[in-house]
PDB file of C-alpha atoms and ligand atoms in Angstrom:
ATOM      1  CA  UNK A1065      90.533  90.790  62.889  1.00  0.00           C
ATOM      2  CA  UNK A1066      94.048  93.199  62.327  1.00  0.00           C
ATOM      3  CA  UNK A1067      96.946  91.524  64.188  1.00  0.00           C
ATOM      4  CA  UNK A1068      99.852  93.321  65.562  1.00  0.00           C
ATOM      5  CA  UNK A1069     101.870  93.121  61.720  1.00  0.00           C
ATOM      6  CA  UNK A1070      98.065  94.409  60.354  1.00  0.00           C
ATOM      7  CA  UNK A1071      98.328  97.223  63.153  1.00  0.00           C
ATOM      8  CA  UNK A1072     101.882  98.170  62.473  1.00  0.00           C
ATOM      9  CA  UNK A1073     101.565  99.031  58.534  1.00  0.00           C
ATOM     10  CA  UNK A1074      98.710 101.114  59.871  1.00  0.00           C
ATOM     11  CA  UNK A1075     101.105 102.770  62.528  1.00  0.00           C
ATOM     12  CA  UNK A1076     103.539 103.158  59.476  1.00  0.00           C
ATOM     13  CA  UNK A1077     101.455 104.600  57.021  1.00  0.00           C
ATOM     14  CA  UNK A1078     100.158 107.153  59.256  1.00  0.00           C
ATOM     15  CA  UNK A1079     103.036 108.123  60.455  1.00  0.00           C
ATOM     16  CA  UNK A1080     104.477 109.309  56.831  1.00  0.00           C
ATOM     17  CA  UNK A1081     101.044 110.442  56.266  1.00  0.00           C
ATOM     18  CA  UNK A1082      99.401 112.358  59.036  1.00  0.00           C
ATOM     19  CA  UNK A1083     102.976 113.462  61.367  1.00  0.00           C
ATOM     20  CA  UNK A1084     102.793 117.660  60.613  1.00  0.00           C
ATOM     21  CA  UNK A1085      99.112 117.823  60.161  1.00  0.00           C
ATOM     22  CA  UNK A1086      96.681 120.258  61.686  1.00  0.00           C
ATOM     23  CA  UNK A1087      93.320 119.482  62.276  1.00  0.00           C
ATOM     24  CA  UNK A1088      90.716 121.711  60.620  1.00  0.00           C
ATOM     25  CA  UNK A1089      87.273 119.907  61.621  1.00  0.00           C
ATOM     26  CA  UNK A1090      85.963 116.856  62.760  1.00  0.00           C
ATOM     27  CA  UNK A1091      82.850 115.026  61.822  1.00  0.00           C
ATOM     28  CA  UNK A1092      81.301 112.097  64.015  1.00  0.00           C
ATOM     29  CA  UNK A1093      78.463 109.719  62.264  1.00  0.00           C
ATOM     30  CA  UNK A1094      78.207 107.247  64.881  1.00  0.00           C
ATOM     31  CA  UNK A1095      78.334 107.952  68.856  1.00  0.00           C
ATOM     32  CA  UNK A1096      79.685 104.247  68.828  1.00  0.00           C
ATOM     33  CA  UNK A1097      82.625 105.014  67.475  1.00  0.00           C
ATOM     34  CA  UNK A1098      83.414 107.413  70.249  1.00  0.00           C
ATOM     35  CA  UNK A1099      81.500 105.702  73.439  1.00  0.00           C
ATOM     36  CA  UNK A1100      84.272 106.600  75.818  1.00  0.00           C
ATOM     37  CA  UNK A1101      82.970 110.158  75.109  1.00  0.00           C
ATOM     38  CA  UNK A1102      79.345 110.978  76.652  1.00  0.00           C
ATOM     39  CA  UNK A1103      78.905 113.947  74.138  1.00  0.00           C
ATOM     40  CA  UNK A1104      80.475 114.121  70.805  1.00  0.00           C
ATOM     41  CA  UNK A1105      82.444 117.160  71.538  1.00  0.00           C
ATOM     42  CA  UNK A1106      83.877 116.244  74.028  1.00  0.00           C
ATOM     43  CA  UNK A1107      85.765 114.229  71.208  1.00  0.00           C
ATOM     44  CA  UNK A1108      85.793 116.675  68.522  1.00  0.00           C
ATOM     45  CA  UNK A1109      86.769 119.656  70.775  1.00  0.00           C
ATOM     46  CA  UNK A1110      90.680 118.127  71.887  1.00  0.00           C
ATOM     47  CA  UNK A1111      90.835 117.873  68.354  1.00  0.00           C
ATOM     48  CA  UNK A1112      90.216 120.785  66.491  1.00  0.00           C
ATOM     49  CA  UNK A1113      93.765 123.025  65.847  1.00  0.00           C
ATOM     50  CA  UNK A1114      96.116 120.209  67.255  1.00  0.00           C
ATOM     51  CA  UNK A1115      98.375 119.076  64.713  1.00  0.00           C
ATOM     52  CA  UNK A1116      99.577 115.151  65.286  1.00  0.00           C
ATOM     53  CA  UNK A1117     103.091 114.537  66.130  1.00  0.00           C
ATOM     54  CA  UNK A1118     103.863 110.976  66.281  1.00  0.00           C
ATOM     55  CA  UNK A1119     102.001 107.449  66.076  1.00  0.00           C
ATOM     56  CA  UNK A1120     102.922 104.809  68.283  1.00  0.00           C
ATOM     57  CA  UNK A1121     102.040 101.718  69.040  1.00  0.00           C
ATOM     58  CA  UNK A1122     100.803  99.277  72.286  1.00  0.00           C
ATOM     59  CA  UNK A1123      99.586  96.327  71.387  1.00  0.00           C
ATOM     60  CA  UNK A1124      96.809  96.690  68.423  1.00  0.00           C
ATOM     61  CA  UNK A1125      95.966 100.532  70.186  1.00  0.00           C
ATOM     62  CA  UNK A1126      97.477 103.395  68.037  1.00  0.00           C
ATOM     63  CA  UNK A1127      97.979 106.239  69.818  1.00  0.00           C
ATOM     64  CA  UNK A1128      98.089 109.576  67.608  1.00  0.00           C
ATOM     65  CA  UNK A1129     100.092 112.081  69.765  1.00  0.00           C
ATOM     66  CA  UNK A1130      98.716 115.905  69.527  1.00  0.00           C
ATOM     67  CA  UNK A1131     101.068 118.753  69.887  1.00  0.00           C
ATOM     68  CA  UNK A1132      99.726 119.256  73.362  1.00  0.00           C
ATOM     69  CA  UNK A1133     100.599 115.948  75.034  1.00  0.00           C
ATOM     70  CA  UNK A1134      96.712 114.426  74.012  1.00  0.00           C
ATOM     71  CA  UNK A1135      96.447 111.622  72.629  1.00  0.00           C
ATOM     72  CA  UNK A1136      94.062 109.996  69.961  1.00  0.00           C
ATOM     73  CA  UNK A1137      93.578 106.164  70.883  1.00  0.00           C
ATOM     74  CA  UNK A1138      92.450 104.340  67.504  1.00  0.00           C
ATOM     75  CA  UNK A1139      91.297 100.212  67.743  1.00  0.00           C
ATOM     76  CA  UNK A1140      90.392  99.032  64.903  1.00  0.00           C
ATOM     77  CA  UNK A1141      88.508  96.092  66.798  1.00  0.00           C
ATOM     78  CA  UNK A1142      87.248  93.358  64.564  1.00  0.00           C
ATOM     79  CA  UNK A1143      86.383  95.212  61.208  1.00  0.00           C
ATOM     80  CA  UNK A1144      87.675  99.264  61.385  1.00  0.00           C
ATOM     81  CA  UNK A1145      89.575 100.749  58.650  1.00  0.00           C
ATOM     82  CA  UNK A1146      91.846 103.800  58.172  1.00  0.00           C
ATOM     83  CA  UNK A1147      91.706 105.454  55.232  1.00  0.00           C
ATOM     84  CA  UNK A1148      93.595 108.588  53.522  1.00  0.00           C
ATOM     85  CA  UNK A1149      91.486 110.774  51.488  1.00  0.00           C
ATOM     86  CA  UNK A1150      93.593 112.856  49.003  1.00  0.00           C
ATOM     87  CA  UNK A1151      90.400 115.132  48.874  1.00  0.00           C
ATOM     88  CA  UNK A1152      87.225 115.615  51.190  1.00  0.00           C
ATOM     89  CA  UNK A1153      85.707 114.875  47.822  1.00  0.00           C
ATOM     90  CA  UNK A1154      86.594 111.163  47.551  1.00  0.00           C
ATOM     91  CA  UNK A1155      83.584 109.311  47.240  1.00  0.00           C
ATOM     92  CA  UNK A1156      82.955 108.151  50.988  1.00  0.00           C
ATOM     93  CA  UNK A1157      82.882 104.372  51.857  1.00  0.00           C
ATOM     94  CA  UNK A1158      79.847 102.886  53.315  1.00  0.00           C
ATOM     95  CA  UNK A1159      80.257 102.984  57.227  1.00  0.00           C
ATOM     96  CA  UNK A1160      82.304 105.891  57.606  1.00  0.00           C
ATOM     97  CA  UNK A1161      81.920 107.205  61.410  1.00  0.00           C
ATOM     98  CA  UNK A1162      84.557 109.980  61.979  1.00  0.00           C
ATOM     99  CA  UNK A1163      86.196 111.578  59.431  1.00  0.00           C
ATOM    100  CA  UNK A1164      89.225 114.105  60.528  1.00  0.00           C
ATOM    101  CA  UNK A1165      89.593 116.892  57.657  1.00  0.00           C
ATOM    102  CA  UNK A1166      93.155 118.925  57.818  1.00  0.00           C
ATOM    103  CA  UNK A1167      93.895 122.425  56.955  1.00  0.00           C
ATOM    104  CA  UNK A1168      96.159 121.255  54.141  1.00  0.00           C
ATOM    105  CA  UNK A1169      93.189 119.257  52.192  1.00  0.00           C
ATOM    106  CA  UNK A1170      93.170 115.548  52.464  1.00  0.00           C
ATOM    107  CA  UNK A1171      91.131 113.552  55.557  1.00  0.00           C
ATOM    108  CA  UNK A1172      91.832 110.802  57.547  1.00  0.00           C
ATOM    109  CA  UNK A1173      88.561 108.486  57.974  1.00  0.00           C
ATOM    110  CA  UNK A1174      87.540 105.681  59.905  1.00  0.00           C
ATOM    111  CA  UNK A1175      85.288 103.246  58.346  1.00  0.00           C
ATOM    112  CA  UNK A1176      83.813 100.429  61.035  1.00  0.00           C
ATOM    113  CA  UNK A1177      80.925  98.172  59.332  1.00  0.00           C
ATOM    114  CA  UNK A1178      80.818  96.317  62.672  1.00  0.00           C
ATOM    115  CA  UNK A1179      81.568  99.699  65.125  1.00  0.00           C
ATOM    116  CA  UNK A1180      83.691  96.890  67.416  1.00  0.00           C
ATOM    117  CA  UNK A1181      86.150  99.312  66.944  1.00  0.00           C
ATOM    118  CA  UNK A1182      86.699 102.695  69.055  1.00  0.00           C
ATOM    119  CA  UNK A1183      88.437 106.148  68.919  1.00  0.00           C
ATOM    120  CA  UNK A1184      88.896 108.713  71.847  1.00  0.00           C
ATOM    121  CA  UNK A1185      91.019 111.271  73.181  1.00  0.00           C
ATOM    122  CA  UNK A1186      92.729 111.178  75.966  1.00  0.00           C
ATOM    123  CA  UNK A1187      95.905 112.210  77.987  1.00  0.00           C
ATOM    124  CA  UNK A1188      99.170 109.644  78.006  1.00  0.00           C
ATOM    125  CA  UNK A1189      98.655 109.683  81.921  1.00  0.00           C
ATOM    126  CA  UNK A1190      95.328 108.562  81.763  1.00  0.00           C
ATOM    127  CA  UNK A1191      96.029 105.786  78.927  1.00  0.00           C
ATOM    128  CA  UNK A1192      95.982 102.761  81.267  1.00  0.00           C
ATOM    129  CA  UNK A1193      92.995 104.436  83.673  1.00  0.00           C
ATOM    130  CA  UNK A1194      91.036 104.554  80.142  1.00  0.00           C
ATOM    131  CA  UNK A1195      92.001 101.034  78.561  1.00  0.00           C
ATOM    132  CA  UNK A1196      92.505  97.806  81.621  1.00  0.00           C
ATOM    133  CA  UNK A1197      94.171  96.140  78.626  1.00  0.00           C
ATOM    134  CA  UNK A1198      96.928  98.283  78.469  1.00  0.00           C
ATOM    135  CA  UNK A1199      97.939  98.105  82.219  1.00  0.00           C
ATOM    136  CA  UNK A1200      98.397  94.484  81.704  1.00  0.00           C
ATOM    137  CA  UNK A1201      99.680  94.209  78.311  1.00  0.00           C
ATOM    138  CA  UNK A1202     102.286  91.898  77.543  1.00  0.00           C
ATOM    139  CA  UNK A1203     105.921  92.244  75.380  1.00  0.00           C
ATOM    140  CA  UNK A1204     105.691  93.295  71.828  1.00  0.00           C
ATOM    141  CA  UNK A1205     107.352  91.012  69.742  1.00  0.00           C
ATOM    142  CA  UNK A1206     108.399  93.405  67.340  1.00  0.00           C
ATOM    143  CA  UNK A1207     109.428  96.209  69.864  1.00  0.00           C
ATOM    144  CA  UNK A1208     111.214  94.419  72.472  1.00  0.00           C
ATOM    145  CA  UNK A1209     114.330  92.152  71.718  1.00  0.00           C
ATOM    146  CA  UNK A1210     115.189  90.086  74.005  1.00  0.00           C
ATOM    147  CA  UNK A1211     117.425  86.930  74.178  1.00  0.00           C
ATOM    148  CA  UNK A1212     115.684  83.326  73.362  1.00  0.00           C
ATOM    149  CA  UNK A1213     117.402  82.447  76.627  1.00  0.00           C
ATOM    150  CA  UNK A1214     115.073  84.567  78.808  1.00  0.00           C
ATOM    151  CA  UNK A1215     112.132  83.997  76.137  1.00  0.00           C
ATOM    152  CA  UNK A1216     112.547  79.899  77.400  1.00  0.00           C
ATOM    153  CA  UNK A1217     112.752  81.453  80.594  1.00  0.00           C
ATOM    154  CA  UNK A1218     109.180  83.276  80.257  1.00  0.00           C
ATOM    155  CA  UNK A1219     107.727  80.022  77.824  1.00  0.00           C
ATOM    156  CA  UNK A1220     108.327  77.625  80.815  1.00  0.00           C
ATOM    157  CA  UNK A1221     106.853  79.031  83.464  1.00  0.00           C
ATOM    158  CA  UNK A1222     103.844  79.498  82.102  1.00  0.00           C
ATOM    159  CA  UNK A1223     102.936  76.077  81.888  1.00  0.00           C
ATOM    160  CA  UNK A1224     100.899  76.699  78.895  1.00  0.00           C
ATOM    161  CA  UNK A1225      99.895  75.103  75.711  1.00  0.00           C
ATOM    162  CA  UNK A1226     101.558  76.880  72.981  1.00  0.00           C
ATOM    163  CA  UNK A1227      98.834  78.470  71.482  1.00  0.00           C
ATOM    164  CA  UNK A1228      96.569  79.945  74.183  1.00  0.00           C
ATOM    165  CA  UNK A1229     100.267  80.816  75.274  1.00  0.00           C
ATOM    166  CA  UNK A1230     101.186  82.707  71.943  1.00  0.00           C
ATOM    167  CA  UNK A1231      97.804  84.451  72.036  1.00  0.00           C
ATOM    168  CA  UNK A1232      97.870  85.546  75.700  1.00  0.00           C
ATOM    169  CA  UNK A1233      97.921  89.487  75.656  1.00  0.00           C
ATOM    170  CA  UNK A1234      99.383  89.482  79.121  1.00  0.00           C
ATOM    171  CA  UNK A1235     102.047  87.493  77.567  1.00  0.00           C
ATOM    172  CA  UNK A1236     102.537  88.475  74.234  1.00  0.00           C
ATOM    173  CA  UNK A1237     100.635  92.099  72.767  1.00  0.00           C
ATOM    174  CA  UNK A1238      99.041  91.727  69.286  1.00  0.00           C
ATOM    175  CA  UNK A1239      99.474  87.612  68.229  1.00  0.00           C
ATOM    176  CA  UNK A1240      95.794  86.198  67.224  1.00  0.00           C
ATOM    177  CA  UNK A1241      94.802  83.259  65.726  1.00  0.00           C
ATOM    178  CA  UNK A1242      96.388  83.604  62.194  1.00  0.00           C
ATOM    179  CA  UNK A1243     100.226  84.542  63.370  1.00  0.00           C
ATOM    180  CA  UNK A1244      99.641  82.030  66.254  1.00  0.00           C
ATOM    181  CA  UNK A1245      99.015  79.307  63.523  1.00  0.00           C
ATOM    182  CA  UNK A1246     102.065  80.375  61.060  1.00  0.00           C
ATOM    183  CA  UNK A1247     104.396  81.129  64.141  1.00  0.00           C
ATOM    184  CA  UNK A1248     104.195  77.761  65.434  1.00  0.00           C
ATOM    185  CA  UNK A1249     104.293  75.616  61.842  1.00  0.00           C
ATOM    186  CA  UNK A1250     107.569  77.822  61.080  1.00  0.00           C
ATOM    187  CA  UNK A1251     108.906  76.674  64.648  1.00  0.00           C
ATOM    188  CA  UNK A1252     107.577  72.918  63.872  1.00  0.00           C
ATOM    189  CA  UNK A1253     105.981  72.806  66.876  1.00  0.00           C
ATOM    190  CA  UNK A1254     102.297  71.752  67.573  1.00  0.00           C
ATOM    191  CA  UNK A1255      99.537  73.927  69.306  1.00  0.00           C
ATOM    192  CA  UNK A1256      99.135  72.114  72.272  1.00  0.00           C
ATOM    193  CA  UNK A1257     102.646  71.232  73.058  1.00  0.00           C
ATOM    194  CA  UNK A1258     103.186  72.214  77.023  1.00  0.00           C
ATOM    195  CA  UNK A1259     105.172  75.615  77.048  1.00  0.00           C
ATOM    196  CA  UNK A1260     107.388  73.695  79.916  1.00  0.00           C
ATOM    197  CA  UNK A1261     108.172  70.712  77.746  1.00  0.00           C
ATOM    198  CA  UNK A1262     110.236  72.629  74.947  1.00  0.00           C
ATOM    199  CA  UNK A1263     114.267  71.928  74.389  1.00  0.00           C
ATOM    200  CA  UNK A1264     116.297  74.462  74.363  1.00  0.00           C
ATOM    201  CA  UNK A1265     116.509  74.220  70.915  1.00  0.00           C
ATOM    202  CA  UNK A1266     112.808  73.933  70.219  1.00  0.00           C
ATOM    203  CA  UNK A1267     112.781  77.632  72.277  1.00  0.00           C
ATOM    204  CA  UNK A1268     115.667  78.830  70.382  1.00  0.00           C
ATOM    205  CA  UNK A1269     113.563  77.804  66.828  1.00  0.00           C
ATOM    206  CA  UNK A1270     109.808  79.492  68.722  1.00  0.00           C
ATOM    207  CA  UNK A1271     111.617  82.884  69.022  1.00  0.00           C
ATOM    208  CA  UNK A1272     113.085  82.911  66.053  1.00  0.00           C
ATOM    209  CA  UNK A1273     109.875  81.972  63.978  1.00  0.00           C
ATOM    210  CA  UNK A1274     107.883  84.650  65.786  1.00  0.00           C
ATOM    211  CA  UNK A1275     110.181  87.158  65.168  1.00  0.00           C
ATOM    212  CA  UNK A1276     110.784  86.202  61.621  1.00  0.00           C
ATOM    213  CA  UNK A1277     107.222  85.424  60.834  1.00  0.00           C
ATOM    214  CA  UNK A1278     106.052  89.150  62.239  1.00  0.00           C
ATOM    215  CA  UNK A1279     108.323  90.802  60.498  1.00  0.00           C
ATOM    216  CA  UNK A1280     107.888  89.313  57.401  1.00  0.00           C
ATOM    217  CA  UNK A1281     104.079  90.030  57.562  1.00  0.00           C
ATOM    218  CA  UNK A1282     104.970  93.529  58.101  1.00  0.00           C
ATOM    219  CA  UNK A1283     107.083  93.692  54.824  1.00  0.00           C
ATOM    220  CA  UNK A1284     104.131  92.108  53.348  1.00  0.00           C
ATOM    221  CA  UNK A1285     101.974  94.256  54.558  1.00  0.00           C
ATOM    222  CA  UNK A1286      99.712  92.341  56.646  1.00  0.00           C
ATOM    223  CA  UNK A1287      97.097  89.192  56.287  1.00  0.00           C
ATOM    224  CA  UNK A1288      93.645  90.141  54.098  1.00  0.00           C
ATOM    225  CA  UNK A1289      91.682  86.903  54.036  1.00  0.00           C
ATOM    226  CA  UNK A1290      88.458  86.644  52.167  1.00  0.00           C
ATOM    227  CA  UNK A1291      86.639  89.358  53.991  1.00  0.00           C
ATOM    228  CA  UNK A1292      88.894  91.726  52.502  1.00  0.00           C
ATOM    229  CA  UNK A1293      88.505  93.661  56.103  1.00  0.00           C
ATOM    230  CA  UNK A1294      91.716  94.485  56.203  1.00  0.00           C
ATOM    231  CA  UNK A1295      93.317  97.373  54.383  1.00  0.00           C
ATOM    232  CA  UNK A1296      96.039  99.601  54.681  1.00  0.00           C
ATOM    233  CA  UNK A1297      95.666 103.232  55.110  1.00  0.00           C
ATOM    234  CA  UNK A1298      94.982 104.134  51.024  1.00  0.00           C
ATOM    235  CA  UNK A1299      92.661 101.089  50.760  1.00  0.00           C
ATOM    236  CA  UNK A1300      95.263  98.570  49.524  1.00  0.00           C
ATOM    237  CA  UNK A1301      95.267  94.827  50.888  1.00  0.00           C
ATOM    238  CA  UNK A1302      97.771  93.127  52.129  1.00  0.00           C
ATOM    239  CA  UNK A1303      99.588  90.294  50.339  1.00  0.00           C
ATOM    240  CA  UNK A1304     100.952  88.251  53.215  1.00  0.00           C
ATOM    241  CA  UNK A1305      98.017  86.019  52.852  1.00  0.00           C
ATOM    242  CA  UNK A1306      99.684  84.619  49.913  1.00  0.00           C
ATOM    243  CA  UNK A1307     102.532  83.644  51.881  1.00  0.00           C
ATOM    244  CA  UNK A1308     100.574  81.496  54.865  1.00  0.00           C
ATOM    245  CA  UNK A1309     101.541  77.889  55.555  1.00  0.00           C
ATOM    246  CA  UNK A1310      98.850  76.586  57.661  1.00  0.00           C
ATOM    247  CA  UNK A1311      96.650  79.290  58.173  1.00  0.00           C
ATOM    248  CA  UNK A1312      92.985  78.745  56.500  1.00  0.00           C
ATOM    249  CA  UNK A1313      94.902  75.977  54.171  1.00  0.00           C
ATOM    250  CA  UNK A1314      92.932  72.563  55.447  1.00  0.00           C
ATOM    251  CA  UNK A1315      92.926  69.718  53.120  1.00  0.00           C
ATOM    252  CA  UNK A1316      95.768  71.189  51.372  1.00  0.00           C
ATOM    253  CA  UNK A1317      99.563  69.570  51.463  1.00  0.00           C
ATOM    254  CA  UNK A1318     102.127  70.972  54.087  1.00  0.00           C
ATOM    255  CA  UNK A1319     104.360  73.213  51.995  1.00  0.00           C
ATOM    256  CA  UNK A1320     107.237  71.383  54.374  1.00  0.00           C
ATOM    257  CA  UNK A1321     106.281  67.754  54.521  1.00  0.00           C
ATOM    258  CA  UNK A1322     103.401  67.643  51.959  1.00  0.00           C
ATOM    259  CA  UNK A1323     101.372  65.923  54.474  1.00  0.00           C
ATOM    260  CA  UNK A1324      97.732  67.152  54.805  1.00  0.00           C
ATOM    261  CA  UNK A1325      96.875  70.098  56.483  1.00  0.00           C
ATOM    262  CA  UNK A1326      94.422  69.452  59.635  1.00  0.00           C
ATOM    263  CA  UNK A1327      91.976  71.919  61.175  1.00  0.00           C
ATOM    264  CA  UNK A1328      90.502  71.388  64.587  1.00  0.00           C
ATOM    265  CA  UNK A1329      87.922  73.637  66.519  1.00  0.00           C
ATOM    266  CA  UNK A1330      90.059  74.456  69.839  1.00  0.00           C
ATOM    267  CA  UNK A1331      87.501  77.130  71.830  1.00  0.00           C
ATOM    268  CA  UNK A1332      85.256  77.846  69.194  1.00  0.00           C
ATOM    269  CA  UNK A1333      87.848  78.964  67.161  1.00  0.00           C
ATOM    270  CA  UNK A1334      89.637  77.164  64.250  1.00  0.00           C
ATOM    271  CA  UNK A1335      93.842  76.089  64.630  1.00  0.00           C
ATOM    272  CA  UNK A1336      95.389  74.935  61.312  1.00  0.00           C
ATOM    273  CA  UNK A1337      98.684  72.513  61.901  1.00  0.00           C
ATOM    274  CA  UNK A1338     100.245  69.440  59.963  1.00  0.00           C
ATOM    275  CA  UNK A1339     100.398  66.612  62.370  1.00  0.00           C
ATOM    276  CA  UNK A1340     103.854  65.146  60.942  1.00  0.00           C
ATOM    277  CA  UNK A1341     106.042  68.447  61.021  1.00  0.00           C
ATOM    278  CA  UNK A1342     105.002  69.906  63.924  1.00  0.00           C
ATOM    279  CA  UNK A1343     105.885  67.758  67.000  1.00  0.00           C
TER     280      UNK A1343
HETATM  281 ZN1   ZN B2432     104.266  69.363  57.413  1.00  0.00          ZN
END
């Protein structure tokens, strides 16, 4: 599933790529795709002659501004892609639902084997009426700087362990389970460490890590495990994957310590640590 560094290459791309654009037509394969919308076009109809004119980002929603204050919401959920055709004839991936065509050539398509993903228009007033998520959604990492000082602040009175913490939307937008993993190994602290037990200097060393660890997954250009769900906006993978320390790496040695790496099922889902480095 794209994490916030996955959803912020997207944001990137499309910005370079779409910003300017007019919208000549609009073609909708699957009503999933666009369930917000009880007819498909009431979708396609917003669309049609707007041009987009930035691409911002809460949480892992991109919103596609239109020249008259709209808004098209893209979640990629657990499996949507973006893609930039060059030329409506570029053979079509399997699973395309909506494919935007622009009056300068080229498309934008989203691809979404698993349709857990969404798109819809909407107005920036109505964002938070549409999505609950958003009215609640916690500080971007990558946005908002703040000082580690107030970060301990936040970290202690929660009264959390560190991982459920680190993956709380209403706490922090767009961490999952891979950057919650690497965020905490870089800090050398372990998952289920009390939020309200950390030094001063273990807070100081949690910021930084996150910070450091999102950004350099963005220069990377995001996390594409096996799956290969993940791609940028002309199809590419990411290569951060390459650069993971804990992440999917069980059995293997700590790149720190050389100890072993550990997995254990937390939830139903899977946390990768070294027990001697992170304390
Ligand atoms: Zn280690």
């Amino acid at each position: 599933m794209p994490e916030l560094p996955e959803v912020e290459v997207v944001r990137r791309d499309l910005e370079h790529e779409v910003v300017g654009k007019k919208i000549k037509s609009v073609d909708v394969n699957s009503m999933r795709s666009i369930r917000r919308h009880r007819q498909r076009k009431l979708f396609t109809d917003p669309l049609i002659g707007r041009k987009f004119t930035a691409v911002e980002r809460r949480g892992k929603y991109l919103l596609m501004k239109l020249d008259d204050g709209q808004v098209l919401v893209v979640h990629l959920g657990m499996s949507g892609q973006l893609l930039r055709a060059k030329s409506a004839k570029d053979a079509m991936a399997k699973h395309t639902q909506v494919v935007i065509t622009f009056t300068q050539g080229g498309q934008l398509r989203f691809v979404d084997p698993r349709t857990f993903g969404e798109m819809f228009v909407t107005s920036v007033d109505e964002l938070e009426n549409e999505v609950d998520e958003l009215k609640h959604l916690g500080i971007d990492p990558l946005e908002t700087a703040m000082s580690w000082d107030y970060f301990g602040e936040l970290v202690a009175q929660r009264r959390m362990k560190l991982k459920p913490l680190l993956m709380d939307q209403k706490f922090l937008a767009g961490i999952g389970n891979i950057y919650s993993d690497e965020i905490l190994h870089a800090a050398g602290l372990r998952w289920d460490r009390s939020s309200d037990s950390l030094s001063s200097q273990e807070v100081r060393r949690l910021y930084r890590s996150m910070v450091e660890t999102l950004q350099d997954a963005v220069k990377y250009r995001g996390s594409s495990l096996a799956d290969e769900q993940y791609v940028d906006l002309f199809g590419q993978p990411g290569e951060y994957q390459q650069f993971h320390k804990v992440y999917a790496r069980d059995g293997e040695p700590c790149k720190r310590c050389r100890h072993v790496i550990v997995r254990q099922k937390v939830n139903g889902r899977s946390t990768f640590y070294c027990e001697a480095c992170q304390v």
